[in-house]
mmCIF file of C-alpha atoms in Angstrom:
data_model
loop_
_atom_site.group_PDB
_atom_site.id
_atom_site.type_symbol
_atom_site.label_atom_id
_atom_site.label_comp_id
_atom_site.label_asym_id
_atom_site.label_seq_id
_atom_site.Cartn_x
_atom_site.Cartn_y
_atom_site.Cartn_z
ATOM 1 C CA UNK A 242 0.000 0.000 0.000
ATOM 2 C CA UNK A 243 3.359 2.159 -0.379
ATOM 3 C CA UNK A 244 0.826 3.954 -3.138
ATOM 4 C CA UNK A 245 -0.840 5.702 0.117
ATOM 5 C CA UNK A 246 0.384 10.124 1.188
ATOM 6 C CA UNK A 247 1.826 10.105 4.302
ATOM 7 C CA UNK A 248 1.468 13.845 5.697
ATOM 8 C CA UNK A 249 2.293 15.014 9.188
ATOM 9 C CA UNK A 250 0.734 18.206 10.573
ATOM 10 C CA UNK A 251 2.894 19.823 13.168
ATOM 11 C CA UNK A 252 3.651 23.070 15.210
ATOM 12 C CA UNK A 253 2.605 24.402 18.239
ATOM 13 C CA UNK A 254 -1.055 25.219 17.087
ATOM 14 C CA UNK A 255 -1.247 21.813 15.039
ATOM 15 C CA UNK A 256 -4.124 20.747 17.116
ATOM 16 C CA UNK A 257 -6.142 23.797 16.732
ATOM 17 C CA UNK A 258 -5.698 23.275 13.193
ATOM 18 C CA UNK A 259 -7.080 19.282 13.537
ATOM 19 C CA UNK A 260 -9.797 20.518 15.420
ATOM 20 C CA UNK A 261 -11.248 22.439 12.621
ATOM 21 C CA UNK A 262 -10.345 20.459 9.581
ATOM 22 C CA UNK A 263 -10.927 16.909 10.901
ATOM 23 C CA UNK A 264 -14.980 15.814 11.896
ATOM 24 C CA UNK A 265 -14.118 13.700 14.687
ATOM 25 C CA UNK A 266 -12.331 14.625 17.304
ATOM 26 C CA UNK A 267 -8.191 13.711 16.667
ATOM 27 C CA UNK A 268 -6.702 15.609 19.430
ATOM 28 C CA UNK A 269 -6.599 12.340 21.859
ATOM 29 C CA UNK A 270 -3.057 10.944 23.561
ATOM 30 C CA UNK A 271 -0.264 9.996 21.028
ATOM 31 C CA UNK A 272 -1.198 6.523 20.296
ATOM 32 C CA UNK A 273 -4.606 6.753 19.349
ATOM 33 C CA UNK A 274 -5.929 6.531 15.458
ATOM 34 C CA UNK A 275 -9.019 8.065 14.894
ATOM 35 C CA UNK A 276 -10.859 7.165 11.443
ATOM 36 C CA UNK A 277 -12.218 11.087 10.194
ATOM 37 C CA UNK A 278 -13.878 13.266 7.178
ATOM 38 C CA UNK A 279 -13.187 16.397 5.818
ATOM 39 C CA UNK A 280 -15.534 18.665 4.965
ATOM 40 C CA UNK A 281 -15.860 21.751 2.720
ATOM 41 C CA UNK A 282 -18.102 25.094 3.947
ATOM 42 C CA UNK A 283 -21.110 23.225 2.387
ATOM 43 C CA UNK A 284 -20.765 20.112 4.329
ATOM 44 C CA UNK A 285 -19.459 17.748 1.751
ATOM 45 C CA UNK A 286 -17.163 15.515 2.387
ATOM 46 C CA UNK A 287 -13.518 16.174 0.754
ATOM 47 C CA UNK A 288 -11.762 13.206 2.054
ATOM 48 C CA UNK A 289 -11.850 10.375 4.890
ATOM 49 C CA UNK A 290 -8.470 9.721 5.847
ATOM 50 C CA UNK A 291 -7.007 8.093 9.246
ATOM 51 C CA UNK A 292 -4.831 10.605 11.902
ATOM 52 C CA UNK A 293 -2.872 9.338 14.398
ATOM 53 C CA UNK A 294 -1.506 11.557 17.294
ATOM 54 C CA UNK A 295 2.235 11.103 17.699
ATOM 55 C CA UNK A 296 5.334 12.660 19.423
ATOM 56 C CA UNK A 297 8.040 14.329 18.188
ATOM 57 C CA UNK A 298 11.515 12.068 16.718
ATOM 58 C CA UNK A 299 14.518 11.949 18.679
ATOM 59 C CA UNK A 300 16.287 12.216 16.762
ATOM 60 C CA UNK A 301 14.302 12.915 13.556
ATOM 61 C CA UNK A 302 13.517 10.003 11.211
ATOM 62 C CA UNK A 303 10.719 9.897 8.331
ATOM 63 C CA UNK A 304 8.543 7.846 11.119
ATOM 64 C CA UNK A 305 8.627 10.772 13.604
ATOM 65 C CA UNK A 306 10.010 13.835 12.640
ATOM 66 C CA UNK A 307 11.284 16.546 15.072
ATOM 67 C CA UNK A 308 8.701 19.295 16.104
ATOM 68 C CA UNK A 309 7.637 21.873 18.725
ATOM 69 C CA UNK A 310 3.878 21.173 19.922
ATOM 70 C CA UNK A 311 1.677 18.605 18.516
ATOM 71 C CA UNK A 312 1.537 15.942 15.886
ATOM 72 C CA UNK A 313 -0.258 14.266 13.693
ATOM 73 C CA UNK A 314 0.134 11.082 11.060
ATOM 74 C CA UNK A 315 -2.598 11.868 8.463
ATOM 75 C CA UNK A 316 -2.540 8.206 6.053
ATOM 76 C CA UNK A 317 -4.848 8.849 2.841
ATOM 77 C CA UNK A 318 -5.464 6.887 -0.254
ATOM 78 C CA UNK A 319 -2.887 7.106 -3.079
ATOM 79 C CA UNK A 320 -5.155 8.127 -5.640
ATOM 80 C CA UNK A 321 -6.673 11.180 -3.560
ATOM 81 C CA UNK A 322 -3.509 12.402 -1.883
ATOM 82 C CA UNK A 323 -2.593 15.143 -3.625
ATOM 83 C CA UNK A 324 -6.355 16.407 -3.682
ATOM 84 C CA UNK A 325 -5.946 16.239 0.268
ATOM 85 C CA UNK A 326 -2.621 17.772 0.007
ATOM 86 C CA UNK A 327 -4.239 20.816 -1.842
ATOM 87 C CA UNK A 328 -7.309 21.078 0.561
ATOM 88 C CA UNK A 329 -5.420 21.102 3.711
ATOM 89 C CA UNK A 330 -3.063 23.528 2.653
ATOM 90 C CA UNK A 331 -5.277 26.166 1.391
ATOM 91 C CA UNK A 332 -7.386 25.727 4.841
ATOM 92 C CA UNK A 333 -3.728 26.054 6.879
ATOM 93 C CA UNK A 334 -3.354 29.649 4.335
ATOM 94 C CA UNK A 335 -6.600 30.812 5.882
ATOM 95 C CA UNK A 336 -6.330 30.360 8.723
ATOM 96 C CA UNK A 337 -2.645 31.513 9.119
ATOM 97 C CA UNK A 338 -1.928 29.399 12.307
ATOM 98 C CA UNK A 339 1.706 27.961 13.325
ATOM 99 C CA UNK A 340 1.669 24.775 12.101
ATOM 100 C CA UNK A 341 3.169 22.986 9.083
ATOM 101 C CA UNK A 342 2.119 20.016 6.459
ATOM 102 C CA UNK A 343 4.964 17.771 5.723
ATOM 103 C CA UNK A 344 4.926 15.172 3.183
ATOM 104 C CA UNK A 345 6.572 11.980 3.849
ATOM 105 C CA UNK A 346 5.129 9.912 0.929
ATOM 106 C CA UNK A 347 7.970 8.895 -0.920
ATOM 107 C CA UNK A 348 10.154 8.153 2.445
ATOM 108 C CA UNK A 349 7.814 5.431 3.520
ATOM 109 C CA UNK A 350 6.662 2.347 2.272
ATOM 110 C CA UNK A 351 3.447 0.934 3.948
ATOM 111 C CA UNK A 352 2.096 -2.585 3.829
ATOM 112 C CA UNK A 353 -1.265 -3.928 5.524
ATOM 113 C CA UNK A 354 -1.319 -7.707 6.643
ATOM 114 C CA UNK A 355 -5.280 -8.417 6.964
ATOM 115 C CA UNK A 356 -7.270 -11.828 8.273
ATOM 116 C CA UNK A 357 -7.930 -14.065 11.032
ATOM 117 C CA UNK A 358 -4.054 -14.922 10.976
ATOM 118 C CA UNK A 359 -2.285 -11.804 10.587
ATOM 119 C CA UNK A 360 -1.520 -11.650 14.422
ATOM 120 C CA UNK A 361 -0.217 -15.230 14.732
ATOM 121 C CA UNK A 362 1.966 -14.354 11.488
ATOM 122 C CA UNK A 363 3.058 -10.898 13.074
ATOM 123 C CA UNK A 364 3.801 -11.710 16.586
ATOM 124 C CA UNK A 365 6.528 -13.726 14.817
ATOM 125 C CA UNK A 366 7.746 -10.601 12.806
ATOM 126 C CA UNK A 367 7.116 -7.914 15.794
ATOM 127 C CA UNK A 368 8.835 -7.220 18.871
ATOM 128 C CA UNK A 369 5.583 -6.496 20.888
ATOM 129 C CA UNK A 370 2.625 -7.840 22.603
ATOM 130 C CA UNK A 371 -0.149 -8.019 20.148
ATOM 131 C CA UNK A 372 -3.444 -9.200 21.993
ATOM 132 C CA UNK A 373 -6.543 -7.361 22.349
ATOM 133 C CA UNK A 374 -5.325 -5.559 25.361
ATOM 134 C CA UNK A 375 -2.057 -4.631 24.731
ATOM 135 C CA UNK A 376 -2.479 -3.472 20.834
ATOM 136 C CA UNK A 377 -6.337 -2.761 20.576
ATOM 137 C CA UNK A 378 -8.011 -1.301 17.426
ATOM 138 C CA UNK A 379 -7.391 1.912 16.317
ATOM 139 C CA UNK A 380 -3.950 2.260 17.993
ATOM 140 C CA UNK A 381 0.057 2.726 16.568
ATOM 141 C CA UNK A 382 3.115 1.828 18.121
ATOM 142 C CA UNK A 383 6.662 2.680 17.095
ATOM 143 C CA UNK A 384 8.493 -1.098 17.324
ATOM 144 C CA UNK A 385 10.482 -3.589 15.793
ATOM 145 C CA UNK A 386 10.537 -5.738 12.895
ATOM 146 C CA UNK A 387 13.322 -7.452 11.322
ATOM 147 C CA UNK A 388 15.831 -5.519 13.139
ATOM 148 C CA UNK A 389 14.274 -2.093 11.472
ATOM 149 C CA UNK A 390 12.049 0.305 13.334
ATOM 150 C CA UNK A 391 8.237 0.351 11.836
ATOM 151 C CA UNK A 392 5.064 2.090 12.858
ATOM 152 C CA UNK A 393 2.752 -0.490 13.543
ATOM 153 C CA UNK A 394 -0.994 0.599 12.978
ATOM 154 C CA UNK A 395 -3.972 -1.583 13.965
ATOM 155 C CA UNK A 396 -6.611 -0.237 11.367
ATOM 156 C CA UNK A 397 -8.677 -2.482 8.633
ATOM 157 C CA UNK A 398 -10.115 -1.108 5.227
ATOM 158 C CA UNK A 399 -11.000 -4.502 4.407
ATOM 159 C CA UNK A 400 -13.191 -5.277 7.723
ATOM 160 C CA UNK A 401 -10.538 -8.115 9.292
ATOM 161 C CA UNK A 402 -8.277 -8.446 12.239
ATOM 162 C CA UNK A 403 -4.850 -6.450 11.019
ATOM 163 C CA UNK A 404 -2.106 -4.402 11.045
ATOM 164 C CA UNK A 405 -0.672 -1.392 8.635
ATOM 165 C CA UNK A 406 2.844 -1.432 8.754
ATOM 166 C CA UNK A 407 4.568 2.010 8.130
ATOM 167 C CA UNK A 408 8.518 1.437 6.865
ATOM 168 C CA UNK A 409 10.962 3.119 6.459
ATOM 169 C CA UNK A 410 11.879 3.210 2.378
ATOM 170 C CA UNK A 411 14.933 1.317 2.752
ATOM 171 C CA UNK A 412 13.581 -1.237 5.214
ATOM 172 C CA UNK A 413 10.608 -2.473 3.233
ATOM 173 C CA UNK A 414 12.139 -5.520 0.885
ATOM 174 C CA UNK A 415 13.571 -6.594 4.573
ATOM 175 C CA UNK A 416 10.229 -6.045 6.342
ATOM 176 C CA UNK A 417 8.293 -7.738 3.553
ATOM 177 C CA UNK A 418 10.526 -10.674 3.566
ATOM 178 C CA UNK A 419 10.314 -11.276 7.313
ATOM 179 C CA UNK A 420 6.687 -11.015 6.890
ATOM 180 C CA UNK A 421 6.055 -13.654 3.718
ATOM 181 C CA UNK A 422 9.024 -15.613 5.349
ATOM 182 C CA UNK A 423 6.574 -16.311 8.889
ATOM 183 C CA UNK A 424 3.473 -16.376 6.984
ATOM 184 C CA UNK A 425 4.656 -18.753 4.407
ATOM 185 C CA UNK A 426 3.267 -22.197 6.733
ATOM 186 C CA UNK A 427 0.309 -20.239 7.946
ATOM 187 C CA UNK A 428 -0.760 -19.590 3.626
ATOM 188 C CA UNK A 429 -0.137 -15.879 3.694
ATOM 189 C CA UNK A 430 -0.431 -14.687 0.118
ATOM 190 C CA UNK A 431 -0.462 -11.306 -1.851
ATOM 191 C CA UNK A 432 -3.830 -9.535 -2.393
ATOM 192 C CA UNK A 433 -4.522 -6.945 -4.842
ATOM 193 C CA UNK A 434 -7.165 -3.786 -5.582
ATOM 194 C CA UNK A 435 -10.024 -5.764 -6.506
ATOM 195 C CA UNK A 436 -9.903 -7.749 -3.361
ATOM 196 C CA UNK A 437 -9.596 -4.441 -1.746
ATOM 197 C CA UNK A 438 -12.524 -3.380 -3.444
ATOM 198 C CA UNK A 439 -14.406 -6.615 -2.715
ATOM 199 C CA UNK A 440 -14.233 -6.879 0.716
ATOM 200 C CA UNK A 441 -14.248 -3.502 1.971
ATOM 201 C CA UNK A 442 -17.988 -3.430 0.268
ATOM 202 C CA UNK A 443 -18.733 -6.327 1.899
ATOM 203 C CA UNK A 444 -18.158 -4.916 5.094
ATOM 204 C CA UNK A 445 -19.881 -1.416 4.220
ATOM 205 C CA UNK A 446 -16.717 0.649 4.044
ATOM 206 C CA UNK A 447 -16.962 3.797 1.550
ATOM 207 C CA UNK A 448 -14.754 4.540 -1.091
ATOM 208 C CA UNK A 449 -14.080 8.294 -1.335
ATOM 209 C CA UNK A 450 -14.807 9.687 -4.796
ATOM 210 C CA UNK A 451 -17.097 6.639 -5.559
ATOM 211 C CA UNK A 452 -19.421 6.234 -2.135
ATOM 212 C CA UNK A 453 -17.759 9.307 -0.909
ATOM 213 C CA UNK A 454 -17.667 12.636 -2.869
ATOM 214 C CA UNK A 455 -17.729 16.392 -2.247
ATOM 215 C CA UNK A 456 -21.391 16.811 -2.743
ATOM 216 C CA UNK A 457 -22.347 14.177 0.401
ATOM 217 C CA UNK A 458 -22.605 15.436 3.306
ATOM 218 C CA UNK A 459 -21.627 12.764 6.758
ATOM 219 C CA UNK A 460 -25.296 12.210 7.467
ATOM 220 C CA UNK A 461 -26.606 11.145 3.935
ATOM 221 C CA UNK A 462 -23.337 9.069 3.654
ATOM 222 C CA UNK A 463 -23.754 7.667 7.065
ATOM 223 C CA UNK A 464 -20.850 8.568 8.505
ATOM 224 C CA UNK A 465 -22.535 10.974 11.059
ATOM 225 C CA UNK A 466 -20.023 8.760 13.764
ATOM 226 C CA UNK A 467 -16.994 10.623 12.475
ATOM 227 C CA UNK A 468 -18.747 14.266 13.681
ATOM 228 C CA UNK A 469 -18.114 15.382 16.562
ATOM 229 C CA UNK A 470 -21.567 17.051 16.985
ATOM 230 C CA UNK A 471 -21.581 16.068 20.467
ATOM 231 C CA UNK A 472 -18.679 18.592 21.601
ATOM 232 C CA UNK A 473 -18.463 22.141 21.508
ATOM 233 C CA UNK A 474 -15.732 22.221 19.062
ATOM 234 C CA UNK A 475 -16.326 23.768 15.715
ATOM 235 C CA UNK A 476 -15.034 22.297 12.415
ATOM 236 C CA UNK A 477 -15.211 23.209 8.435
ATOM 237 C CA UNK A 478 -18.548 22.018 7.327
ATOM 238 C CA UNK A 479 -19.851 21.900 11.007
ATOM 239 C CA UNK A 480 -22.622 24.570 10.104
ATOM 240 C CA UNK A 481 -23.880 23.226 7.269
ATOM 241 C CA UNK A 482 -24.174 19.345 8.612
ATOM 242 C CA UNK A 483 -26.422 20.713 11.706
ATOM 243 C CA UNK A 484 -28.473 22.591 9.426
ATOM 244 C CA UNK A 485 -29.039 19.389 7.654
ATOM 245 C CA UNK A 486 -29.669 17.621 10.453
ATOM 246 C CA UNK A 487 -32.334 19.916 11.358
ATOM 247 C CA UNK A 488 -33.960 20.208 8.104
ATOM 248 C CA UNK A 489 -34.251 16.567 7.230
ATOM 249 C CA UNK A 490 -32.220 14.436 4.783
ATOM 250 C CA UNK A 491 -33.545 13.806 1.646
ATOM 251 C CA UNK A 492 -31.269 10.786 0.631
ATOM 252 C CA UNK A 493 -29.987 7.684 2.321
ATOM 253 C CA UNK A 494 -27.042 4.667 1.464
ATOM 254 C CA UNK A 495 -28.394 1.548 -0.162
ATOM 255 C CA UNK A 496 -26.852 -1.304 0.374
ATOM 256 C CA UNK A 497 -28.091 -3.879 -1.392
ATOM 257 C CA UNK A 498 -27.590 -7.968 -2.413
ATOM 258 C CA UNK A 499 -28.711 -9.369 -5.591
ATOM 259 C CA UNK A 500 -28.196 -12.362 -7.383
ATOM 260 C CA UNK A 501 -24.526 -13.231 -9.137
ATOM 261 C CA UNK A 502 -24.961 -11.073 -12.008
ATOM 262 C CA UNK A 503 -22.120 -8.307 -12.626
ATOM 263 C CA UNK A 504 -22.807 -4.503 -12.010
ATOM 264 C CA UNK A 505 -20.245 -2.070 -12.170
ATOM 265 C CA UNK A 506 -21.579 1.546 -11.311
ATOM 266 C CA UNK A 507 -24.515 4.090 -12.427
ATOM 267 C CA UNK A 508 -27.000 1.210 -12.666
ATOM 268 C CA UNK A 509 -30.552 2.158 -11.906
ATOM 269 C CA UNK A 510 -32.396 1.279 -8.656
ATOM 270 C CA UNK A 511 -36.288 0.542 -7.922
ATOM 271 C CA UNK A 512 -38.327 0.523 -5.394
ATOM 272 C CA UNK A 513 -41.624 0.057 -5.867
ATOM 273 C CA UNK A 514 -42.165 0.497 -9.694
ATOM 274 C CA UNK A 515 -40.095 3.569 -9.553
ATOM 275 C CA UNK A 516 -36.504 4.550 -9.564
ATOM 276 C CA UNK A 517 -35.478 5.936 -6.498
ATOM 277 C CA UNK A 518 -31.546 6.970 -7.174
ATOM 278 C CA UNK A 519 -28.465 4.534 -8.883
ATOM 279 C CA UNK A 520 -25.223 2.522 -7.884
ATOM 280 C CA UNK A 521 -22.665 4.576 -7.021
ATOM 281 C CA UNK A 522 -20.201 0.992 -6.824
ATOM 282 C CA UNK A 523 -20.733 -2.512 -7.095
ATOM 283 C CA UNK A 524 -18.240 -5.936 -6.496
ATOM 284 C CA UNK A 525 -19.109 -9.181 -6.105
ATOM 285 C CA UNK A 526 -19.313 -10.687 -2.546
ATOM 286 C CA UNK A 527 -17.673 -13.745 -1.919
ATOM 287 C CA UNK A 528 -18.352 -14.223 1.733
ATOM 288 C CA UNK A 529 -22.019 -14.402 1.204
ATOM 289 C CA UNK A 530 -21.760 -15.605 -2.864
ATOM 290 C CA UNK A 531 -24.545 -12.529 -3.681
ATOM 291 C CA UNK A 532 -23.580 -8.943 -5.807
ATOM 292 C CA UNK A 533 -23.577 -5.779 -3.469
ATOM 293 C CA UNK A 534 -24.500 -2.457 -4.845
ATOM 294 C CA UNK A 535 -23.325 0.746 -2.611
ATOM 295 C CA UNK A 536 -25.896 4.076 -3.804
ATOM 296 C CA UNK A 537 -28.439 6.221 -2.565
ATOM 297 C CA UNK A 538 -31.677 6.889 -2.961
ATOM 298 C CA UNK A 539 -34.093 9.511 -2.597
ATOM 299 C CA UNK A 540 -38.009 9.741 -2.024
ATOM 300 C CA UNK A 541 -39.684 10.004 -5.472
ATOM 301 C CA UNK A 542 -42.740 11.827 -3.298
ATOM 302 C CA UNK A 543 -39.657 14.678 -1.963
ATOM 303 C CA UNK A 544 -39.661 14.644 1.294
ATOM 304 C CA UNK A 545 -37.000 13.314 3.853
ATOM 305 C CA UNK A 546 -36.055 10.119 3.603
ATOM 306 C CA UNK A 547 -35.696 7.933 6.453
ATOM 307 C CA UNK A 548 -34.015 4.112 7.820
ATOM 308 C CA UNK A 549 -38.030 2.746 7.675
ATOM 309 C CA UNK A 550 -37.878 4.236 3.929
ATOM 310 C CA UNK A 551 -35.325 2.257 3.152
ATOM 311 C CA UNK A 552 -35.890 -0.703 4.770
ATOM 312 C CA UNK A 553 -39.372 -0.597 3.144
ATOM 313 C CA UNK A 554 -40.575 -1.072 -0.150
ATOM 314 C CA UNK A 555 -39.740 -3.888 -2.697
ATOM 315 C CA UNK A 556 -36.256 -3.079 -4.929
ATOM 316 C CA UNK A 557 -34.785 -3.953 -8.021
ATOM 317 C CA UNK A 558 -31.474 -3.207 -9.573
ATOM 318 C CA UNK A 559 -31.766 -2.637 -13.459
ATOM 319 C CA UNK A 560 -28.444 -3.879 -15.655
ATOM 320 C CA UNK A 561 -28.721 -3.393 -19.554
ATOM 321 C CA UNK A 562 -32.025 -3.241 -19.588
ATOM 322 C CA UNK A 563 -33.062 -5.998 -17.356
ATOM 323 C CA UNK A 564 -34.128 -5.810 -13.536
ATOM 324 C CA UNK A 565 -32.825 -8.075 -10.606
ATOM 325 C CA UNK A 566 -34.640 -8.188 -7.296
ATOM 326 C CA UNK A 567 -32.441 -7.106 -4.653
ATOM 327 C CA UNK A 568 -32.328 -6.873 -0.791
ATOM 328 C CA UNK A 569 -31.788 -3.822 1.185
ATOM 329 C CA UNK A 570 -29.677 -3.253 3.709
ATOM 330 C CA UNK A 571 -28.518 -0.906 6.144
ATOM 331 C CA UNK A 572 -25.668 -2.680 7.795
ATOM 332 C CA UNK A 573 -23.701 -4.395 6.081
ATOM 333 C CA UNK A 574 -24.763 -7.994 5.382
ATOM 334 C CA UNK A 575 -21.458 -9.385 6.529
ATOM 335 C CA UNK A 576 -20.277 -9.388 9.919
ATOM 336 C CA UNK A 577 -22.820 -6.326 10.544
ATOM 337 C CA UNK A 578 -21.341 -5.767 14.039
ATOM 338 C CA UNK A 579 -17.864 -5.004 13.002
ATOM 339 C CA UNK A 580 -16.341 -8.084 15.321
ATOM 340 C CA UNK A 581 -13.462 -8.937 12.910
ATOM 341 C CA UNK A 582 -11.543 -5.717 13.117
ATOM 342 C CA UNK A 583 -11.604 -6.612 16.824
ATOM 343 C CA UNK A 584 -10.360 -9.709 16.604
ATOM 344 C CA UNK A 585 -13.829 -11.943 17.545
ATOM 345 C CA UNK A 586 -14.007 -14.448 14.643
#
């Protein structure tokens, strides 16, 4: 996943910078990950990234640089880095505040070891304790593998018990091959995009600039978890969310299970006799042998729509022409409770 930016914001007024670009609330004890969106004045959503507080290198390295204040990890998708890079940046301009972005991309390589056996496999490779209690979800660690220092992330885009390792760029071959070397008897193997793709829609993850784009807003994307609407603390887009939350919203995910029959993307959805919205992304699910469609969909009558809306109603799913009967969702129909990141199989 070397592919992904790797930006650290630092400086003494880093965190009042976090507060107000990040949704959920980052500024926690170095340590903690926190899964976030960011948000443009209108409340759509310009990214969803993962920031991790950290301390400051000594001395400095690509994994922790040196810094005065607070730090942050920010690790984003390849594709959408630079489109992250840009947003940030012109926010930090605004708002003139003493803090720097720093872009570590091409010093670090980054691989992710995902499924039931990736700690067996890695407490092989890793000089620490990697239970439940002593590494839990959405954590980091700065420890050892293969004699070279790594950033160890517990975090899943694909919905399973794992780690992101962060490498050094000169340590990854030796990382990788201490890795492949321990999982060889245990059947690790290489996975690629489209299993990516497969089972993070299996799971319900979104996709930012398929599921995820700057004209949906948290709630309609339901990711209303990653606002921190509870707290006092204002954030970019914070204004516009509540005043959608107030007015109503007036479109919902669908996630929905048909039969094996390929989609790919803008096909049509019905409910009732009447199309309601279209597939934003599709993929074929393995674990439960059925096509899942990720869209939304809207009320054909105007007003707000709501979970018994969606849950309601008889759908289809139109390819070239021809309708499927589908089932909708609104977890996801796999592991709906989100055990497997934790570690419960």
């Amino acid at each position: 996943m070397s592919y992904f930016g790797k930006f650290y914001l630092v400086g003494p007024e880093a965190t009042k910078a976090a507060n107000w670009l990040f949704t959920a609330d980052v500024s926690k004890a170095p340590g903690s990950t926190v899964y976030t969106c960011m948000l443009n004045k209108r409340g759509g959503v310009e990214s969803d990234l993962t920031v991790s507080r950290i301390s400051p290198g000594d001395p400095a390295s690509p994994l922790a640089p040196a810094f005065e204040g607070d730090g942050y990890y920010l690790a984003i998708g390849g594709a959408v880095a630079q489109h992250n890079w840009s947003h940030i940046t012109s926010v930090l301009q605004d708002m003139k505040l003493q803090c720097k972005l720093l872009d570590c991309s091409e010093e670090l390589g980054m691989m992710s070891i995902q499924g039931p056996l990736s700690r067996v496999v890695l407490q092989e490779v890793l000089d620490t304790d990697l239970s439940n209690e002593a590494f839990p979800f959405s954590t980091h660690k700065l420890v050892t593998a293969a004699g070279c220092t790594v950033r160890a992330m517990r975090l899943s885009f694909v919905g399973e018990m794992g780690w992101e390792l962060h490498v050094p760029k000169a340590d990854c071959v030796k990382v990788y091959q201490a890795v492949m070397q321990a999982g060889a008897r245990h059947g690790i193997t290489n996975a690629g995009y489209r299993a990516i793709d497969s089972l993070s829609i299996e799971k319900g993850y979104r996709h930012w600039h398929a599921d995820l784009r700057p004209d949906d807003t948290p709630l309609e994307a339901g990711l209303a978890f990653t606002c921190k609407l509870k707290s006092g603390i204002p954030f970019l887009g914070r204004e516009a969310v509540e005043a959608q939350k107030a007015k109503g919203i007036f479109r919902l995910p669908l996630l929905g299970s048909a039969q094996k029959v390929p989609m790919f993307g803008l096909e049509a959805v019905w409910r009732d006799g009447k199309v309601v919205g279209h597939i934003r992304r599709a993929d074929f699910g393995f674990a439960i042998d059925k096509t899942i469609a990720y869209g939304y969909i809207r009320d054909p009558a105007g007003g707000p729509v709501s979970l018994d809306f969606v849950k309601s109603g008889s759908y289809q799913l139109e390819r070239m022409g021809v309708t499927y009967p589908a089932q909708a969702h609104t977890k996801s129909p796999f592991d709906p409770d989100n055990k497997r990141v934790k570690g419960f199989y």
